[in-house]
Amino acid sequence: KFSDHEERLSGSDREEEDEDDVEAALKKEVGQIRASTEQKLRRFQSVESGANNVVFIRTQGIEPENLVHHILKDMHTTKKKKTRVILRMLPISGTCKAFMEDMKKYTETFFEPWFKAPNKGTFQIVYKARNNSHMSREEVIKELAGIVGSLNPENKVDLNNPQYTVVVEIIKTVCCLSVVRDYVLFRKYNLQEVVKSNKEDAQQKSSLTEEQNSEVIKAETEEEEKKSSKEEVK
């Protein structure tokens, strides 16, 4: 149905307005396509993670492990604190469904650059799950360690100072994976801890030890008081 405005238009006027509408529509569509393309090509783009206090940044043309390692290495060397709100920064190199069979199938290929013969190294697996209760931490670590071992029997577990740390982050039904270096040196990739000097770290450990000792002394004192009170009653 034509509107009153359209009915009042002559044939030539209507054609001119149709042409204007088409041109405007084309411009709008081109603008939308350009905006969509620019969004896809952005080097860093925030993506909804689905978990509280977790920000996921998608990268374009950047190796996440190298970027995060560079940032942490710089902070570890300079001891300059560059953020107040970010606690940990973890690179994510691969994702799959958070079900054991999917994870086993995916990691058989994903682990190859680091652990398939002739490549080898000492390793540990760290696991954390958010908004997910159907996965078993012990089962995941056992299965993934078995896959690393099957790629090269010379891959050995080292929980103190491994060459590689396999990071497994489960968020809802998505498994996020990465293999990182210097996990222990860079304080578990904690941006707040990595800038602390060895002296500060030693002082913190010392104060914790003193606090623990004071609690022990306090407990012993309370026990002595109880014993003495019992003896007085006798």
mmCIF file of C-alpha atoms in Angstrom:
data_model
loop_
_atom_site.group_PDB
_atom_site.id
_atom_site.type_symbol
_atom_site.label_atom_id
_atom_site.label_comp_id
_atom_site.label_asym_id
_atom_site.label_seq_id
_atom_site.Cartn_x
_atom_site.Cartn_y
_atom_site.Cartn_z
ATOM 1 C CA LYS A 1 0.000 0.000 0.000
ATOM 2 C CA PHE A 2 1.239 3.476 -0.936
ATOM 3 C CA SER A 3 1.304 6.148 1.707
ATOM 4 C CA ASP A 4 -0.392 9.499 1.127
ATOM 5 C CA HIS A 5 2.969 11.072 0.474
ATOM 6 C CA GLU A 6 3.762 8.526 -2.226
ATOM 7 C CA GLU A 7 0.321 8.953 -3.840
ATOM 8 C CA ARG A 8 0.877 12.696 -4.186
ATOM 9 C CA LEU A 9 4.163 12.214 -5.992
ATOM 10 C CA SER A 10 4.264 12.360 -9.782
ATOM 11 C CA GLY A 11 5.934 9.539 -11.698
ATOM 12 C CA SER A 12 9.239 11.399 -12.209
ATOM 13 C CA ASP A 13 9.324 12.591 -8.573
ATOM 14 C CA ARG A 14 8.714 9.044 -7.342
ATOM 15 C CA GLU A 15 11.570 7.724 -9.496
ATOM 16 C CA GLU A 16 13.942 10.375 -8.135
ATOM 17 C CA GLU A 17 12.996 9.543 -4.549
ATOM 18 C CA ASP A 18 13.395 5.809 -5.207
ATOM 19 C CA GLU A 19 16.873 6.491 -6.548
ATOM 20 C CA ASP A 20 17.682 8.514 -3.420
ATOM 21 C CA ASP A 21 16.385 5.697 -1.197
ATOM 22 C CA VAL A 22 18.443 3.120 -3.076
ATOM 23 C CA GLU A 23 21.563 5.257 -2.850
ATOM 24 C CA ALA A 24 21.028 5.811 0.882
ATOM 25 C CA ALA A 25 20.435 2.097 1.414
ATOM 26 C CA LEU A 26 23.615 1.237 -0.488
ATOM 27 C CA LYS A 27 25.642 3.738 1.521
ATOM 28 C CA LYS A 28 24.234 2.306 4.745
ATOM 29 C CA GLU A 29 25.052 -1.258 3.690
ATOM 30 C CA VAL A 30 28.586 -0.321 2.620
ATOM 31 C CA GLY A 31 29.079 1.417 5.967
ATOM 32 C CA GLN A 32 27.893 -1.649 7.859
ATOM 33 C CA ILE A 33 30.202 -3.934 5.864
ATOM 34 C CA ARG A 34 33.159 -1.609 6.430
ATOM 35 C CA ALA A 35 32.446 -1.383 10.162
ATOM 36 C CA SER A 36 32.111 -5.154 10.389
ATOM 37 C CA THR A 37 35.391 -5.668 8.515
ATOM 38 C CA GLU A 38 37.233 -3.160 10.683
ATOM 39 C CA GLN A 39 35.928 -4.880 13.793
ATOM 40 C CA LYS A 40 37.151 -8.273 12.574
ATOM 41 C CA LEU A 41 40.598 -6.877 11.740
ATOM 42 C CA ARG A 42 41.198 -5.129 15.081
ATOM 43 C CA ARG A 43 44.401 -6.341 16.746
ATOM 44 C CA PHE A 44 42.699 -6.647 20.138
ATOM 45 C CA GLN A 45 39.017 -7.176 20.743
ATOM 46 C CA SER A 46 37.160 -7.865 23.963
ATOM 47 C CA VAL A 47 34.985 -10.987 23.956
ATOM 48 C CA GLU A 48 32.409 -11.942 26.596
ATOM 49 C CA SER A 49 33.921 -14.777 28.663
ATOM 50 C CA GLY A 50 30.779 -15.813 30.515
ATOM 51 C CA ALA A 51 32.581 -15.800 33.891
ATOM 52 C CA ASN A 52 32.819 -13.108 36.557
ATOM 53 C CA ASN A 53 36.131 -11.220 36.800
ATOM 54 C CA VAL A 54 37.482 -12.844 33.632
ATOM 55 C CA VAL A 55 38.201 -10.698 30.577
ATOM 56 C CA PHE A 56 38.941 -12.472 27.286
ATOM 57 C CA ILE A 57 40.845 -10.543 24.616
ATOM 58 C CA ARG A 58 40.908 -11.939 21.083
ATOM 59 C CA THR A 59 44.064 -11.118 19.105
ATOM 60 C CA GLN A 60 44.657 -10.754 15.371
ATOM 61 C CA GLY A 61 48.030 -11.685 13.867
ATOM 62 C CA ILE A 62 49.724 -11.982 17.286
ATOM 63 C CA GLU A 63 51.092 -15.039 19.097
ATOM 64 C CA PRO A 64 49.507 -14.862 22.584
ATOM 65 C CA GLU A 65 52.345 -16.795 24.299
ATOM 66 C CA ASN A 66 55.039 -14.470 22.946
ATOM 67 C CA LEU A 67 53.067 -11.321 23.765
ATOM 68 C CA VAL A 68 52.291 -12.270 27.371
ATOM 69 C CA HIS A 69 55.804 -13.631 27.970
ATOM 70 C CA HIS A 70 57.263 -10.343 26.681
ATOM 71 C CA ILE A 71 55.028 -8.304 29.020
ATOM 72 C CA LEU A 72 55.903 -10.420 32.068
ATOM 73 C CA LYS A 73 59.617 -10.488 31.216
ATOM 74 C CA ASP A 74 59.632 -6.679 31.012
ATOM 75 C CA MET A 75 57.817 -6.334 34.349
ATOM 76 C CA HIS A 76 60.085 -8.916 35.995
ATOM 77 C CA THR A 77 63.200 -7.072 34.777
ATOM 78 C CA THR A 78 62.126 -3.475 35.456
ATOM 79 C CA LYS A 79 60.053 -4.224 38.579
ATOM 80 C CA LYS A 80 57.649 -1.521 37.415
ATOM 81 C CA LYS A 81 54.002 -2.044 38.304
ATOM 82 C CA LYS A 82 51.913 -1.223 35.245
ATOM 83 C CA THR A 83 48.437 -2.260 36.334
ATOM 84 C CA ARG A 84 46.379 -2.062 39.504
ATOM 85 C CA VAL A 85 43.393 -4.178 38.532
ATOM 86 C CA ILE A 86 44.753 -7.136 36.534
ATOM 87 C CA LEU A 87 45.833 -10.057 38.700
ATOM 88 C CA ARG A 88 46.925 -12.684 36.162
ATOM 89 C CA MET A 89 47.439 -12.630 32.407
ATOM 90 C CA LEU A 90 47.327 -15.991 30.656
ATOM 91 C CA PRO A 91 47.764 -16.603 26.928
ATOM 92 C CA ILE A 92 45.214 -18.913 25.295
ATOM 93 C CA SER A 93 46.484 -20.667 22.171
ATOM 94 C CA GLY A 94 43.718 -23.196 21.631
ATOM 95 C CA THR A 95 40.163 -23.988 22.672
ATOM 96 C CA CYS A 96 37.887 -26.998 22.508
ATOM 97 C CA LYS A 97 34.756 -28.316 24.197
ATOM 98 C CA ALA A 98 35.197 -28.981 27.903
ATOM 99 C CA PHE A 99 34.490 -32.711 27.722
ATOM 100 C CA MET A 100 37.168 -35.308 28.321
ATOM 101 C CA GLU A 101 36.934 -37.016 24.931
ATOM 102 C CA ASP A 102 37.063 -33.680 23.073
ATOM 103 C CA MET A 103 40.047 -32.542 25.143
ATOM 104 C CA LYS A 104 41.971 -35.780 24.577
ATOM 105 C CA LYS A 105 41.402 -35.681 20.831
ATOM 106 C CA TYR A 106 42.337 -31.993 20.566
ATOM 107 C CA THR A 107 45.473 -32.092 22.735
ATOM 108 C CA GLU A 108 46.982 -35.040 20.820
ATOM 109 C CA THR A 109 47.687 -32.528 18.042
ATOM 110 C CA PHE A 110 47.879 -29.325 20.101
ATOM 111 C CA PHE A 111 50.800 -30.566 22.262
ATOM 112 C CA GLU A 112 52.958 -31.669 19.313
ATOM 113 C CA PRO A 113 55.058 -28.450 18.854
ATOM 114 C CA TRP A 114 56.398 -28.765 22.409
ATOM 115 C CA PHE A 115 56.327 -32.434 23.297
ATOM 116 C CA LYS A 116 56.348 -34.644 20.198
ATOM 117 C CA ALA A 117 59.701 -36.338 19.536
ATOM 118 C CA PRO A 118 62.316 -35.103 18.897
ATOM 119 C CA ASN A 119 60.927 -32.209 20.990
ATOM 120 C CA LYS A 120 60.885 -32.878 24.719
ATOM 121 C CA GLY A 121 60.890 -31.116 28.057
ATOM 122 C CA THR A 122 59.951 -31.199 31.705
ATOM 123 C CA PHE A 123 56.402 -30.088 32.401
ATOM 124 C CA GLN A 124 53.606 -29.561 34.869
ATOM 125 C CA ILE A 125 49.852 -29.144 34.369
ATOM 126 C CA VAL A 126 47.864 -26.433 36.187
ATOM 127 C CA TYR A 127 44.083 -26.613 36.156
ATOM 128 C CA LYS A 128 41.296 -24.200 37.050
ATOM 129 C CA ALA A 129 37.569 -24.426 36.374
ATOM 130 C CA ARG A 130 34.974 -21.638 36.480
ATOM 131 C CA ASN A 131 31.213 -22.122 36.271
ATOM 132 C CA ASN A 132 31.787 -25.807 35.615
ATOM 133 C CA SER A 133 31.223 -28.738 37.950
ATOM 134 C CA HIS A 134 31.197 -31.775 35.653
ATOM 135 C CA MET A 135 34.969 -31.940 35.067
ATOM 136 C CA SER A 136 37.324 -33.737 37.462
ATOM 137 C CA ARG A 137 40.638 -31.986 38.100
ATOM 138 C CA GLU A 138 42.481 -35.229 38.843
ATOM 139 C CA GLU A 139 41.112 -36.957 35.746
ATOM 140 C CA VAL A 140 42.005 -34.048 33.435
ATOM 141 C CA ILE A 141 45.587 -33.816 34.749
ATOM 142 C CA LYS A 142 46.069 -37.598 34.564
ATOM 143 C CA GLU A 143 44.750 -37.887 30.985
ATOM 144 C CA LEU A 144 46.664 -34.885 29.622
ATOM 145 C CA ALA A 145 49.905 -35.980 31.315
ATOM 146 C CA GLY A 146 49.438 -39.373 29.675
ATOM 147 C CA ILE A 147 49.115 -37.734 26.252
ATOM 148 C CA VAL A 148 52.298 -35.688 26.799
ATOM 149 C CA GLY A 149 54.108 -38.875 27.807
ATOM 150 C CA SER A 150 52.829 -40.753 24.744
ATOM 151 C CA LEU A 151 54.231 -38.065 22.402
ATOM 152 C CA ASN A 152 57.723 -38.649 23.796
ATOM 153 C CA PRO A 153 58.592 -40.916 26.777
ATOM 154 C CA GLU A 154 61.428 -38.495 27.642
ATOM 155 C CA ASN A 155 58.905 -35.823 28.685
ATOM 156 C CA LYS A 156 59.084 -35.826 32.485
ATOM 157 C CA VAL A 157 56.935 -34.216 35.170
ATOM 158 C CA ASP A 158 58.635 -31.497 37.235
ATOM 159 C CA LEU A 159 56.502 -29.629 39.771
ATOM 160 C CA ASN A 160 59.313 -27.389 41.072
ATOM 161 C CA ASN A 161 60.843 -25.737 38.007
ATOM 162 C CA PRO A 162 59.460 -27.170 34.744
ATOM 163 C CA GLN A 163 60.480 -25.968 31.288
ATOM 164 C CA TYR A 164 56.840 -25.869 30.221
ATOM 165 C CA THR A 165 53.579 -25.391 32.073
ATOM 166 C CA VAL A 166 50.373 -26.633 30.489
ATOM 167 C CA VAL A 167 47.633 -24.193 31.482
ATOM 168 C CA VAL A 168 44.104 -25.628 31.448
ATOM 169 C CA GLU A 169 41.337 -23.090 32.083
ATOM 170 C CA ILE A 170 37.755 -24.389 31.974
ATOM 171 C CA ILE A 171 35.083 -21.712 31.535
ATOM 172 C CA LYS A 172 31.574 -23.141 31.406
ATOM 173 C CA THR A 173 31.692 -25.628 28.511
ATOM 174 C CA VAL A 174 34.875 -24.292 26.895
ATOM 175 C CA CYS A 175 38.382 -25.575 27.577
ATOM 176 C CA CYS A 176 41.126 -22.958 27.064
ATOM 177 C CA LEU A 177 44.668 -24.277 26.616
ATOM 178 C CA SER A 178 48.196 -22.924 26.432
ATOM 179 C CA VAL A 179 51.769 -24.079 26.993
ATOM 180 C CA VAL A 180 53.878 -21.385 28.658
ATOM 181 C CA ARG A 181 57.503 -20.869 29.729
ATOM 182 C CA ASP A 182 58.909 -19.428 32.977
ATOM 183 C CA TYR A 183 55.672 -20.028 34.877
ATOM 184 C CA VAL A 184 57.517 -20.346 38.199
ATOM 185 C CA LEU A 185 59.952 -17.472 37.503
ATOM 186 C CA PHE A 186 57.091 -15.135 36.611
ATOM 187 C CA ARG A 187 55.125 -16.054 39.767
ATOM 188 C CA LYS A 188 52.396 -18.055 38.009
ATOM 189 C CA TYR A 189 51.961 -15.203 35.530
ATOM 190 C CA ASN A 190 50.741 -12.952 38.346
ATOM 191 C CA LEU A 191 51.271 -9.300 37.367
ATOM 192 C CA GLN A 192 51.107 -8.111 40.983
ATOM 193 C CA GLU A 193 53.684 -10.585 42.282
ATOM 194 C CA VAL A 194 56.172 -10.507 39.399
ATOM 195 C CA VAL A 195 57.179 -6.886 40.113
ATOM 196 C CA LYS A 196 58.158 -7.600 43.706
ATOM 197 C CA SER A 197 61.878 -7.663 44.418
ATOM 198 C CA ASN A 198 63.521 -10.692 45.997
ATOM 199 C CA LYS A 199 63.991 -8.628 49.166
ATOM 200 C CA GLU A 200 60.275 -7.796 49.377
ATOM 201 C CA ASP A 201 59.412 -11.413 48.730
ATOM 202 C CA ALA A 202 61.797 -12.565 51.449
ATOM 203 C CA GLN A 203 60.349 -10.038 53.899
ATOM 204 C CA GLN A 204 56.830 -11.201 53.120
ATOM 205 C CA LYS A 205 57.808 -14.839 53.682
ATOM 206 C CA SER A 206 59.617 -13.850 56.890
ATOM 207 C CA SER A 207 56.580 -11.981 58.241
ATOM 208 C CA LEU A 208 54.382 -14.964 57.431
ATOM 209 C CA THR A 209 56.774 -17.267 59.272
ATOM 210 C CA GLU A 210 56.824 -14.945 62.292
ATOM 211 C CA GLU A 211 53.032 -14.821 62.294
ATOM 212 C CA GLN A 212 52.827 -18.608 62.139
ATOM 213 C CA ASN A 213 55.380 -18.902 64.965
ATOM 214 C CA SER A 214 53.446 -16.429 67.116
ATOM 215 C CA GLU A 215 50.310 -18.501 66.581
ATOM 216 C CA VAL A 216 52.183 -21.632 67.687
ATOM 217 C CA ILE A 217 53.581 -19.864 70.766
ATOM 218 C CA LYS A 218 50.118 -18.529 71.582
ATOM 219 C CA ALA A 219 48.643 -22.016 71.255
ATOM 220 C CA GLU A 220 51.380 -23.480 73.471
ATOM 221 C CA THR A 221 50.822 -20.746 76.052
ATOM 222 C CA GLU A 222 47.101 -21.448 76.122
ATOM 223 C CA GLU A 223 47.812 -25.152 76.640
ATOM 224 C CA GLU A 224 50.174 -24.346 79.530
ATOM 225 C CA GLU A 225 47.538 -22.119 81.127
ATOM 226 C CA LYS A 226 44.962 -24.892 80.857
ATOM 227 C CA LYS A 227 47.365 -27.398 82.465
ATOM 228 C CA SER A 228 48.240 -25.052 85.302
ATOM 229 C CA SER A 229 44.567 -24.287 85.966
ATOM 230 C CA LYS A 230 43.819 -28.030 86.108
ATOM 231 C CA GLU A 231 46.665 -28.562 88.587
ATOM 232 C CA GLU A 232 45.329 -25.747 90.784
ATOM 233 C CA VAL A 233 41.886 -27.340 90.767
ATOM 234 C CA LYS A 234 43.401 -30.651 91.887
#
